Amino acid sequence: MNLQEKIEDLRKRTMSDLRAVADEKTLNNLRTVMLGKKGELTEILKGMKDLTNEERPVIGALANAFRDEFGVKFEAKKVEIEEALMNAALESETLDVTLPGDVQKKGSRHILTQTQEEIEEIFLGMGYEIVDGYEVETDHYNFERMNLPKDHPARDMQDTFYITNEVLLRTHTSPMQARTMDAHDFSKGGLRMIAPGRVYRRDTDDATHSHQFHQIEGLVVDKNITMADLKGTLDLVMKKMFGQDRELRWRPSYFPFTEPSVEVDISCFKCGGKGCNVCKHTGWIEILGAGMVHPNVLEMSGLDASVYSGFAFGLGQERIAMLRYGINDIRGFYQGDVRFLEQFGK
Ligand code: PHE
């Protein structure tokens, strides 16, 4: 076989090998076998030096044409293999966007938080400020400044957890009355605040009692504040919370820090007053304690009780939520049972 035939033979074999190649590795091998240092074409070209001057350009042109052809077909094959790979990947990784996704459980705000925020919203709209208090309080603010001196019998109703003789877990949010009055600059105008937060009592936990619960204290102190202001304010708030048809009933009561003191009932929002299980067949639901700030409480904050007057009230957050949503066990608020909590997810 002369050199010309050898090149022709190599060309035929190579082209048919190239057609059969199906993966990149074999393709690259083929190039090494052909053009590598010890490649077949390389070997042939080495033999060129033994050719005559007439033969050399002919064989050279032949070899170059073959190398060029191989280069073009090699690149085309490479593209073909890459496209096949890409198509296979697309095929196997197809996403069915109509399949149902993994459902993500969303958390929600606790129903007590929702209730608190709703009440805060109402009072913010009336120009009240919202203040935070201390769950760990002093005897001084929790009792003495609320007109409950050391031996006062009404302390028994609010027995609590003592840390020392003088430091305790607050039994109500009322100490925030004294604290905000102390801090307020009355030369710049009156005080309007609500103070939500957690309170503690020595109680045995059952469906309606808990040793810790939440209140919202309210206090307005200014010149010429009267009981009519208290009535108007609570009337508006209760109607916003429980419906425009609600009526309020005011009963005389006793708190050491208010005089006069009242307990306020609302007409039953379920039966409208006819009597049902929610209002225990009385037509009325007890909803909060309130009253005119006792002169002693004003004076202890350095205010002249003949110039300043005020009203205060205390709302139970759990009680409001229980009434509104028909919750009959207070412990549900604290147990963190998702089946309870998710009913109120917003
Ligand atoms: N602090 C009282 C209680 O916990 C409620 C209250 C607040 C009453 C303000 C009158 C005025 O029972």
Short mmCIF file of C-alpha atoms and ligand atoms in Angstrom, two decimals:
data_model
loop_
_atom_site.label_atom_id
_atom_site.label_comp_id
_atom_site.label_asym_id
_atom_site.label_seq_id
_atom_site.Cartn_x
_atom_site.Cartn_y
_atom_site.Cartn_z
CA MET A 1 0.00 0.00 0.00
CA ASN A 2 1.50 3.33 -0.93
CA LEU A 3 1.15 6.42 1.25
CA GLN A 4 -1.74 7.78 -0.76
CA GLU A 5 -3.71 4.57 -0.27
CA LYS A 6 -2.79 4.52 3.44
CA ILE A 7 -4.22 7.99 3.92
CA GLU A 8 -7.37 7.08 2.01
CA ASP A 9 -7.77 3.91 4.09
CA LEU A 10 -7.24 5.82 7.35
CA ARG A 11 -9.76 8.44 6.25
CA LYS A 12 -12.45 5.85 5.57
CA ARG A 13 -11.93 4.08 8.90
CA THR A 14 -11.82 7.27 10.86
CA MET A 15 -14.95 8.68 9.31
CA SER A 16 -16.94 5.53 10.01
CA ASP A 17 -15.55 5.40 13.60
CA LEU A 18 -16.55 9.01 14.04
CA ARG A 19 -20.10 8.31 12.89
CA ALA A 20 -20.42 5.50 15.45
CA VAL A 21 -19.17 7.55 18.41
CA ALA A 22 -21.89 8.28 21.01
CA ASP A 23 -20.05 9.81 23.97
CA GLU A 24 -17.46 12.44 24.58
CA LYS A 25 -14.81 10.16 25.99
CA THR A 26 -14.68 7.90 22.94
CA LEU A 27 -14.69 10.98 20.75
CA ASN A 28 -11.64 12.42 22.49
CA ASN A 29 -9.86 9.06 22.32
CA LEU A 30 -10.38 9.00 18.59
CA ARG A 31 -8.65 12.35 18.26
CA THR A 32 -5.67 11.14 20.27
CA VAL A 33 -5.38 8.01 18.20
CA MET A 34 -5.44 10.14 15.06
CA LEU A 35 -3.54 13.32 15.84
CA GLY A 36 -1.68 12.54 19.09
CA LYS A 37 2.13 12.25 19.22
CA LYS A 38 1.90 8.59 18.27
CA GLY A 39 -1.28 9.05 16.26
CA GLU A 40 -1.76 7.25 12.94
CA LEU A 41 -1.87 10.43 10.85
CA THR A 42 1.13 11.77 12.73
CA GLU A 43 3.05 8.62 11.82
CA ILE A 44 2.10 8.98 8.17
CA LEU A 45 3.24 12.59 8.11
CA LYS A 46 6.58 11.55 9.60
CA GLY A 47 7.12 9.43 6.48
CA MET A 48 6.88 12.54 4.27
CA LYS A 49 10.61 13.18 4.48
CA ASP A 50 11.30 10.02 2.45
CA LEU A 51 9.09 11.16 -0.44
CA THR A 52 10.25 12.60 -3.72
CA ASN A 53 9.83 16.29 -4.46
CA GLU A 54 6.95 15.48 -6.84
CA GLU A 55 5.11 13.27 -4.37
CA ARG A 56 5.46 15.52 -1.32
CA PRO A 57 2.94 18.30 -2.26
CA VAL A 58 0.37 15.76 -3.40
CA ILE A 59 0.53 13.71 -0.18
CA GLY A 60 0.79 16.88 1.93
CA ALA A 61 -2.38 18.29 0.38
CA LEU A 62 -4.14 14.99 0.92
CA ALA A 63 -3.08 14.78 4.56
CA ASN A 64 -4.08 18.40 5.24
CA ALA A 65 -7.47 17.93 3.59
CA PHE A 66 -8.03 14.88 5.74
CA ARG A 67 -6.99 16.75 8.92
CA ASP A 68 -9.32 19.63 8.11
CA GLU A 69 -12.21 17.30 7.37
CA PHE A 70 -11.59 15.45 10.63
CA GLY A 71 -11.55 18.76 12.54
CA VAL A 72 -14.91 19.84 11.12
CA LYS A 73 -16.62 16.47 11.66
CA PHE A 74 -15.10 16.19 15.15
CA GLU A 75 -16.59 19.56 16.21
CA ALA A 76 -19.98 18.65 14.69
CA LYS A 77 -19.98 15.35 16.58
CA LYS A 78 -19.08 17.13 19.79
CA VAL A 79 -22.04 19.48 19.45
CA GLU A 80 -24.30 16.53 18.63
CA ILE A 81 -23.24 14.67 21.79
CA GLU A 82 -23.68 17.75 23.99
CA GLU A 83 -27.15 18.36 22.63
CA ALA A 84 -28.11 14.74 23.25
CA LEU A 85 -26.85 15.03 26.82
CA MET A 86 -28.83 18.23 27.36
CA ASN A 87 -31.99 16.71 25.93
CA ALA A 88 -31.66 13.65 28.13
CA ALA A 89 -31.25 15.87 31.20
CA LEU A 90 -34.26 17.97 30.26
CA GLU A 91 -36.26 14.83 29.74
CA SER A 92 -35.39 13.28 33.10
CA GLU A 93 -35.65 16.49 35.12
CA THR A 94 -39.02 17.57 33.83
CA LEU A 95 -41.10 19.38 36.48
CA ASP A 96 -44.81 18.83 36.63
CA VAL A 97 -45.92 22.24 37.79
CA THR A 98 -49.48 21.02 38.19
CA LEU A 99 -48.53 18.62 41.01
CA PRO A 100 -49.71 19.78 44.46
CA GLY A 101 -46.86 21.36 46.46
CA ASP A 102 -45.72 20.68 50.00
CA VAL A 103 -48.12 22.55 52.25
CA GLN A 104 -46.26 24.92 54.56
CA LYS A 105 -47.97 25.33 57.91
CA LYS A 106 -48.13 29.01 58.72
CA GLY A 107 -48.03 30.20 62.28
CA SER A 108 -50.32 32.92 63.52
CA ARG A 109 -50.50 35.37 66.37
CA HIS A 110 -51.86 33.97 69.61
CA ILE A 111 -55.50 34.80 70.19
CA LEU A 112 -54.60 36.76 73.35
CA THR A 113 -52.10 38.83 71.38
CA GLN A 114 -54.74 39.46 68.72
CA THR A 115 -57.24 40.53 71.38
CA GLN A 116 -54.69 42.82 73.02
CA GLU A 117 -53.74 44.42 69.72
CA GLU A 118 -57.36 45.00 68.83
CA ILE A 119 -57.99 46.78 72.16
CA GLU A 120 -54.76 48.77 71.79
CA GLU A 121 -55.93 49.88 68.35
CA ILE A 122 -59.19 51.24 69.78
CA PHE A 123 -57.43 53.22 72.52
CA LEU A 124 -54.69 54.49 70.22
CA GLY A 125 -57.49 55.93 68.10
CA MET A 126 -58.67 57.87 71.16
CA GLY A 127 -55.26 59.37 71.86
CA TYR A 128 -54.11 57.00 74.61
CA GLU A 129 -50.50 55.95 74.93
CA ILE A 130 -49.58 52.32 75.52
CA VAL A 131 -47.09 51.63 78.30
CA ASP A 132 -45.31 48.48 79.44
CA GLY A 133 -45.05 47.61 83.08
CA TYR A 134 -43.08 45.25 85.29
CA GLU A 135 -44.30 41.77 86.06
CA VAL A 136 -41.96 41.76 89.05
CA GLU A 137 -43.23 44.65 91.18
CA THR A 138 -42.62 46.09 94.58
CA ASP A 139 -45.11 45.87 97.42
CA HIS A 140 -44.94 49.66 97.37
CA TYR A 141 -46.44 50.06 93.89
CA ASN A 142 -48.59 46.93 93.77
CA PHE A 143 -50.33 47.62 97.09
CA GLU A 144 -49.33 50.71 99.07
CA ARG A 145 -49.55 53.17 96.21
CA MET A 146 -52.89 51.59 95.31
CA ASN A 147 -54.18 52.60 98.74
CA LEU A 148 -53.72 49.12 100.20
CA PRO A 149 -51.49 49.59 103.26
CA LYS A 150 -49.73 46.63 104.84
CA ASP A 151 -52.63 45.33 106.95
CA HIS A 152 -55.43 46.08 104.49
CA PRO A 153 -57.86 43.14 104.36
CA ALA A 154 -58.40 43.52 100.59
CA ARG A 155 -54.83 42.27 100.09
CA ASP A 156 -56.10 38.78 100.83
CA MET A 157 -58.14 38.76 97.61
CA GLN A 158 -54.96 39.31 95.66
CA ASP A 159 -52.54 36.98 97.37
CA THR A 160 -49.54 36.34 95.15
CA PHE A 161 -46.03 34.96 94.76
CA TYR A 162 -43.48 36.80 96.87
CA ILE A 163 -39.84 37.03 95.93
CA THR A 164 -38.94 38.90 99.09
CA ASN A 165 -41.22 40.66 101.60
CA GLU A 166 -41.06 43.77 99.43
CA VAL A 167 -40.82 42.26 95.92
CA LEU A 168 -43.57 40.20 94.34
CA LEU A 169 -45.21 39.16 91.09
CA ARG A 170 -47.79 41.87 90.47
CA THR A 171 -51.38 40.91 91.19
CA HIS A 172 -52.83 43.45 88.77
CA THR A 173 -51.71 46.06 86.23
CA SER A 174 -52.90 48.87 88.55
CA PRO A 175 -49.39 49.72 89.84
CA MET A 176 -48.90 51.23 86.38
CA GLN A 177 -51.36 53.94 87.46
CA ALA A 178 -48.92 55.19 90.08
CA ARG A 179 -45.87 54.68 87.87
CA THR A 180 -47.27 56.61 84.90
CA MET A 181 -48.61 59.42 87.11
CA ASP A 182 -45.20 59.72 88.76
CA ALA A 183 -43.52 59.99 85.36
CA HIS A 184 -46.04 62.30 83.70
CA ASP A 185 -45.48 66.05 83.35
CA PHE A 186 -48.94 67.43 84.11
CA SER A 187 -47.89 70.98 83.26
CA LYS A 188 -48.03 69.78 79.63
CA GLY A 189 -51.57 68.37 79.90
CA GLY A 190 -53.45 65.34 81.11
CA LEU A 191 -52.52 61.66 81.10
CA ARG A 192 -54.24 58.99 79.01
CA MET A 193 -52.74 55.54 78.98
CA ILE A 194 -53.42 51.84 78.82
CA ALA A 195 -51.00 49.28 80.24
CA PRO A 196 -51.46 45.70 79.07
CA GLY A 197 -49.60 42.83 80.65
CA ARG A 198 -49.35 39.64 82.64
CA VAL A 199 -50.44 39.43 86.26
CA TYR A 200 -50.27 36.72 88.93
CA ARG A 201 -52.42 35.49 91.78
CA ARG A 202 -52.24 32.62 94.18
CA ASP A 203 -55.00 30.57 92.58
CA THR A 204 -55.66 26.93 91.86
CA ASP A 205 -55.84 26.49 88.09
CA ASP A 206 -59.20 25.30 86.77
CA ALA A 207 -61.43 26.10 83.80
CA THR A 208 -61.94 29.73 84.84
CA HIS A 209 -58.92 30.42 87.08
CA SER A 210 -55.24 30.63 86.32
CA HIS A 211 -52.34 31.65 88.57
CA GLN A 212 -51.23 33.96 85.75
CA PHE A 213 -53.40 35.87 83.31
CA HIS A 214 -53.52 39.16 81.40
CA GLN A 215 -55.09 42.50 82.15
CA ILE A 216 -55.26 45.86 80.47
CA GLU A 217 -55.15 48.81 82.82
CA GLY A 218 -56.60 52.11 81.72
CA LEU A 219 -56.05 55.51 83.30
CA VAL A 220 -57.08 59.04 82.47
CA VAL A 221 -56.08 61.91 84.77
CA ASP A 222 -56.68 65.55 84.02
CA LYS A 223 -58.63 68.53 85.27
CA ASN A 224 -62.42 68.08 85.28
CA ILE A 225 -62.54 64.36 84.55
CA THR A 226 -65.86 62.97 85.73
CA MET A 227 -67.69 59.68 85.86
CA ALA A 228 -69.49 60.73 82.66
CA ASP A 229 -66.12 60.49 80.87
CA LEU A 230 -65.61 56.97 82.23
CA LYS A 231 -69.09 55.94 81.12
CA GLY A 232 -68.76 57.44 77.66
CA THR A 233 -65.34 55.88 77.12
CA LEU A 234 -66.25 52.36 78.20
CA ASP A 235 -69.55 52.52 76.34
CA LEU A 236 -67.70 53.26 73.12
CA VAL A 237 -65.01 50.62 73.67
CA MET A 238 -67.44 47.85 74.60
CA LYS A 239 -69.63 48.56 71.59
CA LYS A 240 -66.58 48.34 69.36
CA MET A 241 -65.60 45.05 70.95
CA PHE A 242 -68.98 43.37 71.31
CA GLY A 243 -71.34 45.09 68.89
CA GLN A 244 -73.21 48.39 68.56
CA ASP A 245 -76.36 47.05 70.24
CA ARG A 246 -74.66 46.41 73.56
CA GLU A 247 -75.89 48.15 76.68
CA LEU A 248 -73.80 48.68 79.77
CA ARG A 249 -75.00 48.15 83.34
CA TRP A 250 -73.14 49.80 86.20
CA ARG A 251 -73.13 48.21 89.64
CA PRO A 252 -71.60 49.76 92.76
CA SER A 253 -68.51 47.87 93.87
CA TYR A 254 -65.40 48.30 95.94
CA PHE A 255 -61.73 48.73 95.06
CA PRO A 256 -59.42 50.45 97.53
CA PHE A 257 -57.90 52.60 94.76
CA THR A 258 -61.12 53.97 93.24
CA GLU A 259 -63.98 55.90 94.79
CA PRO A 260 -66.69 55.44 93.75
CA SER A 261 -66.00 51.99 92.32
CA VAL A 262 -68.11 50.10 89.83
CA GLU A 263 -68.36 46.77 88.15
CA VAL A 264 -69.62 46.96 84.60
CA ASP A 265 -71.80 44.38 82.85
CA ILE A 266 -72.67 44.30 79.17
CA SER A 267 -75.98 43.03 77.82
CA CYS A 268 -75.46 39.51 76.52
CA PHE A 269 -74.21 39.54 72.94
CA LYS A 270 -75.44 36.03 72.33
CA CYS A 271 -79.07 36.21 73.43
CA GLY A 272 -79.43 40.00 73.49
CA GLY A 273 -80.59 39.90 77.13
CA LYS A 274 -83.24 37.17 77.10
CA GLY A 275 -81.03 34.74 78.99
CA CYS A 276 -78.76 31.93 77.75
CA ASN A 277 -75.78 29.81 78.78
CA VAL A 278 -73.24 32.57 78.03
CA CYS A 279 -74.87 35.06 80.46
CA LYS A 280 -75.87 32.32 82.88
CA HIS A 281 -79.53 33.20 82.19
CA THR A 282 -79.22 36.71 83.63
CA GLY A 283 -79.03 38.61 80.33
CA TRP A 284 -75.84 40.35 81.59
CA ILE A 285 -72.14 39.55 81.48
CA GLU A 286 -69.69 40.99 83.99
CA ILE A 287 -66.88 42.49 81.99
CA LEU A 288 -64.67 44.81 84.03
CA GLY A 289 -63.90 46.78 87.20
CA ALA A 290 -63.50 50.53 87.17
CA GLY A 291 -63.97 53.72 89.13
CA MET A 292 -62.84 57.28 89.81
CA VAL A 293 -59.22 57.38 90.95
CA HIS A 294 -59.14 57.61 94.74
CA PRO A 295 -57.89 61.01 96.01
CA ASN A 296 -55.26 59.21 98.11
CA VAL A 297 -53.82 57.63 94.95
CA LEU A 298 -53.64 61.04 93.22
CA GLU A 299 -52.06 62.68 96.27
CA MET A 300 -49.44 59.93 96.59
CA SER A 301 -48.31 60.87 93.07
CA GLY A 302 -48.05 64.49 94.18
CA LEU A 303 -51.24 65.68 92.51
CA ASP A 304 -53.69 68.07 94.15
CA ALA A 305 -56.92 66.04 94.30
CA SER A 306 -58.97 69.22 94.45
CA VAL A 307 -57.62 70.18 91.02
CA TYR A 308 -57.05 66.83 89.32
CA SER A 309 -59.37 63.90 88.97
CA GLY A 310 -59.37 60.75 86.90
CA PHE A 311 -60.85 57.40 86.10
CA ALA A 312 -59.32 53.96 85.89
CA PHE A 313 -60.42 50.56 84.71
CA GLY A 314 -59.07 47.05 84.50
CA LEU A 315 -59.98 44.62 81.72
CA GLY A 316 -59.30 40.88 81.78
CA GLN A 317 -57.94 39.88 78.37
CA GLU A 318 -58.70 36.17 78.73
CA ARG A 319 -62.24 36.94 79.84
CA ILE A 320 -62.87 39.10 76.80
CA ALA A 321 -61.44 36.49 74.42
CA MET A 322 -63.36 33.67 76.13
CA LEU A 323 -66.63 35.55 75.79
CA ARG A 324 -66.09 36.61 72.21
CA TYR A 325 -64.96 33.23 70.91
CA GLY A 326 -66.94 30.92 73.17
CA ILE A 327 -63.81 29.46 74.81
CA ASN A 328 -64.82 27.64 77.98
CA ASP A 329 -61.49 26.62 79.45
CA ILE A 330 -58.90 29.29 80.27
CA ARG A 331 -56.10 26.70 80.22
CA GLY A 332 -56.38 26.49 76.44
CA PHE A 333 -54.59 29.84 76.18
CA TYR A 334 -51.43 28.54 77.81
CA GLN A 335 -51.07 24.94 76.70
CA GLY A 336 -49.82 25.68 73.20
CA ASP A 337 -52.01 22.99 71.63
CA VAL A 338 -51.98 23.71 67.89
CA ARG A 339 -55.53 22.36 67.51
CA PHE A 340 -56.68 25.14 69.83
CA LEU A 341 -54.42 27.86 68.48
CA GLU A 342 -55.03 27.32 64.77
CA GLN A 343 -58.75 27.98 65.17
CA PHE A 344 -57.83 31.61 65.66
CA GLY A 345 -55.13 31.86 62.99
CA LYS A 346 -55.45 34.97 60.91
N1 PHE B 1 -57.05 46.11 89.55
C1 PHE B 1 -58.42 45.64 89.64
C2 PHE B 1 -58.43 44.12 89.66
O1 PHE B 1 -57.44 43.52 89.30
C3 PHE B 1 -59.28 46.13 88.50
C4 PHE B 1 -59.46 47.63 88.51
C5 PHE B 1 -58.59 48.43 87.82
C6 PHE B 1 -60.53 48.20 89.18
C7 PHE B 1 -58.77 49.81 87.80
C8 PHE B 1 -60.72 49.56 89.19
C9 PHE B 1 -59.83 50.35 88.49
O2 PHE B 1 -59.40 43.50 90.05
#
